[in-house]
PDB file of C-alpha atoms in Angstrom:
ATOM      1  CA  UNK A 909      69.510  44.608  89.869  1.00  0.00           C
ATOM      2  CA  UNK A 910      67.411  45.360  87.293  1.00  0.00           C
ATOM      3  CA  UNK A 911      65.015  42.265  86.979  1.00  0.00           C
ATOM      4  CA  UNK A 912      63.697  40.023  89.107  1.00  0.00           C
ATOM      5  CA  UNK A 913      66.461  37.978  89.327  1.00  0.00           C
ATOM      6  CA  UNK A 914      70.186  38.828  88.593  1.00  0.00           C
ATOM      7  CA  UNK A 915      72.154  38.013  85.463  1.00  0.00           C
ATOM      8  CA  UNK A 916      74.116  35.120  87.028  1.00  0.00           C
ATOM      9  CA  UNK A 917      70.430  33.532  88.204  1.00  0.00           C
ATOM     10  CA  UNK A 918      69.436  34.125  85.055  1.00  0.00           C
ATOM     11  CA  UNK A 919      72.244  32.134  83.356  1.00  0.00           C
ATOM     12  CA  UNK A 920      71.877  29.317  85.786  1.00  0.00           C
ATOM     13  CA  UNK A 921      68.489  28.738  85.009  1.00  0.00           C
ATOM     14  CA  UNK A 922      68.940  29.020  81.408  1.00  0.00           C
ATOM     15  CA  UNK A 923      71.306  26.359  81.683  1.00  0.00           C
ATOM     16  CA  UNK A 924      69.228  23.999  83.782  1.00  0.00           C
ATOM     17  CA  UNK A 925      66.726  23.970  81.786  1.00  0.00           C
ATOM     18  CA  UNK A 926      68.829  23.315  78.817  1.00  0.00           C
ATOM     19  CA  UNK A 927      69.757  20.692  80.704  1.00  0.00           C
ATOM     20  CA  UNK A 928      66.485  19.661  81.780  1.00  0.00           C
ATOM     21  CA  UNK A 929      64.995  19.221  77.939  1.00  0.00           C
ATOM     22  CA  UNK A 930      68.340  17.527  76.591  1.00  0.00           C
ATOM     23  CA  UNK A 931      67.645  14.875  79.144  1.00  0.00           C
ATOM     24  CA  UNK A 932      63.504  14.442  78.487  1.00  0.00           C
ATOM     25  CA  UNK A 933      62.683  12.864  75.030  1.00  0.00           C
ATOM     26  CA  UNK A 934      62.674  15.970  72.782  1.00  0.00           C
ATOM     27  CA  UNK A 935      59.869  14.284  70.576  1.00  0.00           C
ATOM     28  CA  UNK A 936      57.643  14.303  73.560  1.00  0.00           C
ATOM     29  CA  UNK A 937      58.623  18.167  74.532  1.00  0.00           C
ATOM     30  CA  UNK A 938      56.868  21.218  71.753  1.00  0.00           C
ATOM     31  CA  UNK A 939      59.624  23.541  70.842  1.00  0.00           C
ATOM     32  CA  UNK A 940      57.540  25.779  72.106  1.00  0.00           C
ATOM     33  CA  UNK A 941      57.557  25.157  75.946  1.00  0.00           C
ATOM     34  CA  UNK A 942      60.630  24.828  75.391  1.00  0.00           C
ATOM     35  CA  UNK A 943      60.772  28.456  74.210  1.00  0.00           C
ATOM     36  CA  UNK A 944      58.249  29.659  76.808  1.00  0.00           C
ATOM     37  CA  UNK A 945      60.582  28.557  79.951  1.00  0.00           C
ATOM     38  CA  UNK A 946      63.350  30.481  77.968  1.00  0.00           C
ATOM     39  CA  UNK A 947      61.130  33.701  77.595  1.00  0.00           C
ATOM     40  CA  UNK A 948      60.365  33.429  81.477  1.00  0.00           C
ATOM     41  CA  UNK A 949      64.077  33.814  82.207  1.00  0.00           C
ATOM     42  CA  UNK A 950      64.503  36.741  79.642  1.00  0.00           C
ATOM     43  CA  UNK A 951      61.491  38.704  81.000  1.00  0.00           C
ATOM     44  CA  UNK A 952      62.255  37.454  84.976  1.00  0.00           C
ATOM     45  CA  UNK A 953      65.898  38.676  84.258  1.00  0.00           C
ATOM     46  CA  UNK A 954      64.858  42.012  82.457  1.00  0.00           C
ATOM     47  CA  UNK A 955      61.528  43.179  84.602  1.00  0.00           C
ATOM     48  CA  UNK A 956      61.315  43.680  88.430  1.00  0.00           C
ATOM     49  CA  UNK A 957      57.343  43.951  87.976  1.00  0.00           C
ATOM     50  CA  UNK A 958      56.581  40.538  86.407  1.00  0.00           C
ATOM     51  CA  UNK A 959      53.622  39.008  86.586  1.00  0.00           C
ATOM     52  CA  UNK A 960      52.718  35.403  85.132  1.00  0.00           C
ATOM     53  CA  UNK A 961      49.385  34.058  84.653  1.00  0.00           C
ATOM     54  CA  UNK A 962      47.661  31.486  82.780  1.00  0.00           C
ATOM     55  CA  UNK A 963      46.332  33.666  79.744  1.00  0.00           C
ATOM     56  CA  UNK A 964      42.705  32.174  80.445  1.00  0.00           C
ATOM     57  CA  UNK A 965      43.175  33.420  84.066  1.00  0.00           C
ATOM     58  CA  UNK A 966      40.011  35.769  84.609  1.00  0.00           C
ATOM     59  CA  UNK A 967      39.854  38.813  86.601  1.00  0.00           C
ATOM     60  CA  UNK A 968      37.961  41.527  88.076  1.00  0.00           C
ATOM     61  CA  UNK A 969      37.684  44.755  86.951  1.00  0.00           C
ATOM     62  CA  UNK A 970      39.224  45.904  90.118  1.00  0.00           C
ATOM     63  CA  UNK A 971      42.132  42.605  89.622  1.00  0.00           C
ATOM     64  CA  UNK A 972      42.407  44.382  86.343  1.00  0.00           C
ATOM     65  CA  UNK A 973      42.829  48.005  88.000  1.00  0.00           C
ATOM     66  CA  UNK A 974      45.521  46.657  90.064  1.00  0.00           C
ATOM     67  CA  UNK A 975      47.241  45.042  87.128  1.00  0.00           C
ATOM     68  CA  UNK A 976      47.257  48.115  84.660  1.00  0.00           C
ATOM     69  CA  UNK A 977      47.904  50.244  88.348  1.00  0.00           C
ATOM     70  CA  UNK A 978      44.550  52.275  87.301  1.00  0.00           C
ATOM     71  CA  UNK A 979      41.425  52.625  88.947  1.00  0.00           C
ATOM     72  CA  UNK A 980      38.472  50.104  88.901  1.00  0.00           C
ATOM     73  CA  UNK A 981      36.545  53.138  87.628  1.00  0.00           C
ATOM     74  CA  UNK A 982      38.941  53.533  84.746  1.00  0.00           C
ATOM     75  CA  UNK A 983      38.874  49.553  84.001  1.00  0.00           C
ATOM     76  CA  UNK A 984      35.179  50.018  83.638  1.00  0.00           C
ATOM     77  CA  UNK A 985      35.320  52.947  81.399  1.00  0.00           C
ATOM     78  CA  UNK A 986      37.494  51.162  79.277  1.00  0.00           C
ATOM     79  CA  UNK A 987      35.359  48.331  78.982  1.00  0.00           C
ATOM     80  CA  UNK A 988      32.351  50.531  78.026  1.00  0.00           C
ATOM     81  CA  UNK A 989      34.176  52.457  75.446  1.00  0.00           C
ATOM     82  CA  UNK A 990      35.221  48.781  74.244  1.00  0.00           C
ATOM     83  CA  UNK A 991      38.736  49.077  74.303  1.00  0.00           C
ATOM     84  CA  UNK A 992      38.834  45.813  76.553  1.00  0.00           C
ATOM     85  CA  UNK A 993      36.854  43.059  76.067  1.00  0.00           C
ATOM     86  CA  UNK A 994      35.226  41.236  78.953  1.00  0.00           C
ATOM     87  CA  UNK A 995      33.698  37.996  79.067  1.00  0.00           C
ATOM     88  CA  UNK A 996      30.299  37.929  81.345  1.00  0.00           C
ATOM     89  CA  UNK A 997      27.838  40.700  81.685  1.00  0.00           C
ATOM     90  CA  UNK A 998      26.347  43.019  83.900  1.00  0.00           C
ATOM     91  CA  UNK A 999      28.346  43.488  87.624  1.00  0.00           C
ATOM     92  CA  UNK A1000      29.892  40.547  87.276  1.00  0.00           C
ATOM     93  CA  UNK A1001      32.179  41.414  84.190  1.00  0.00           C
ATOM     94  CA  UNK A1002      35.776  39.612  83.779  1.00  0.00           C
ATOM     95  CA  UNK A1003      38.759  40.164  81.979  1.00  0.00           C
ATOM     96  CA  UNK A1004      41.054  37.794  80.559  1.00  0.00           C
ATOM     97  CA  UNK A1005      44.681  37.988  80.952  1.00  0.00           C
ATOM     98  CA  UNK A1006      45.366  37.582  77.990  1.00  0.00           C
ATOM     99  CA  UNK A1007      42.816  40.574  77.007  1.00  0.00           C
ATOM    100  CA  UNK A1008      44.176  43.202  79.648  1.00  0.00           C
ATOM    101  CA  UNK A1009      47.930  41.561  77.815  1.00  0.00           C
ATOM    102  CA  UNK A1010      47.029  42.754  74.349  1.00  0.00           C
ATOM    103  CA  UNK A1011      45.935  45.969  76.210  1.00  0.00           C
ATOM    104  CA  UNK A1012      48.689  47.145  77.604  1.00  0.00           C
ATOM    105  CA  UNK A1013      50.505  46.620  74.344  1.00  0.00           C
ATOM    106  CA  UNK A1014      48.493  48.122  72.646  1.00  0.00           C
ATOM    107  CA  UNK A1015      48.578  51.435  75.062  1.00  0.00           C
ATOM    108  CA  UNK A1016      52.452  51.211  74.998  1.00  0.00           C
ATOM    109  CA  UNK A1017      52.551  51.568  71.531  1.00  0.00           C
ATOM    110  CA  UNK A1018      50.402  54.438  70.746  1.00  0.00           C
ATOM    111  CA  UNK A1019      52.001  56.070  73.945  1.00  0.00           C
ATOM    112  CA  UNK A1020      55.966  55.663  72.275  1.00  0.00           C
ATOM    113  CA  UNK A1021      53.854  56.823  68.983  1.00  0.00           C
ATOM    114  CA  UNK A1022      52.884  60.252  70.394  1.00  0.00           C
ATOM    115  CA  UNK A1023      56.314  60.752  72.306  1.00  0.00           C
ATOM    116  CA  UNK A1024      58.094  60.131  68.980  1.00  0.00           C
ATOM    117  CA  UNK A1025      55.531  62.269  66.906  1.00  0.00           C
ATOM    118  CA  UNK A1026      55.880  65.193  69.485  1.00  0.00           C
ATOM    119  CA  UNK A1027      59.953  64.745  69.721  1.00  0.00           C
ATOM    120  CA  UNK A1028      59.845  64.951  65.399  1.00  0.00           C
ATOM    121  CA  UNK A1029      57.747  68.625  66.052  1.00  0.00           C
ATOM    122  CA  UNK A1030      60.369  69.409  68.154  1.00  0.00           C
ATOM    123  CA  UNK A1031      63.752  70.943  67.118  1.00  0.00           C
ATOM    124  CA  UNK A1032      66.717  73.380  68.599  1.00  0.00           C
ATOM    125  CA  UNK A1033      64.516  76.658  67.112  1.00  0.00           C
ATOM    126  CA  UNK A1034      61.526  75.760  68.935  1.00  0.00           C
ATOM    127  CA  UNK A1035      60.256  78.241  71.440  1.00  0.00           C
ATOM    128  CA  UNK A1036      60.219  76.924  75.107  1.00  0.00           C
ATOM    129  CA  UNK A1037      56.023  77.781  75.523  1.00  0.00           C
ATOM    130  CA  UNK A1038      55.416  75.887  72.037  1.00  0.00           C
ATOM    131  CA  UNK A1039      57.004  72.933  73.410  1.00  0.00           C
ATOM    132  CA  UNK A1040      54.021  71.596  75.057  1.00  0.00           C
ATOM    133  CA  UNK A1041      50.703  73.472  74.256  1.00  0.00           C
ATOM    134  CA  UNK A1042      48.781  73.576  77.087  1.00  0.00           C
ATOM    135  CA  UNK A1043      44.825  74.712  76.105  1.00  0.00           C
TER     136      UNK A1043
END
């Protein structure tokens, strides 16, 4: 099993809740929930490590450190070289979900940026201690 939950969960629940919004007034429903409850199946059925939280939900730095599996020392760095925002100020500093969210987006995709950049620099002719320069 990949996800969370298997395939066949996965297609059970998408169908009771298909279910579930034909049979509620769809004028009273936003397309939208209706969307979200879809996206929690995709991302319970694709992901063993999900997580879901309110996106106003605010944490700790060390909450956060557990989240991003960092340390709290590294949270707090991060903060001070403003690459997350916090709301509060001094020790008692908290992150929004929704902030440490946009975060580890963001890190994906300059991490699959530098993987693809260094796999482009890299070719069959290529000497092996080229590869990855080390100093």
């Amino acid at each position: 099993m990949v996800g969370a939950i298997a395939h066949e969960q996965a297609q059970e629940l998408r169908s009771a809740v298909d279910k579930m919004f034909h049979e509620l007034d769809a004028s009273d429903v936003p397309k939208s929930a209706r969307d979200a409850f879809f996206r929690l199946v995709d991302v319970l059925e694709s992901n063993s490590d999900v997580i879901v939280l309110p996106s106003e939900t605010l944490m700790t730095t060390q909450e956060a450190a557990d989240l991003l599996g960092v340390s709290r020392m590294t949270v707090v760095r991060l903060i001070e070289r403003g690459e997350l925002a916090t709301e509060g100020g001094g020790v008692h500093r908290r992150i929004a979900a929704v902030e440490l969210a946009r975060y580890r987006a963001s890190s994906m995709a300059r991490r699959r940026a530098a993987l693809h950049e260094l796999a482009q620099e890299i070719d069959d002719e290529t000497p092996p201690d080229q590869i990855v320069n080390t100093r």
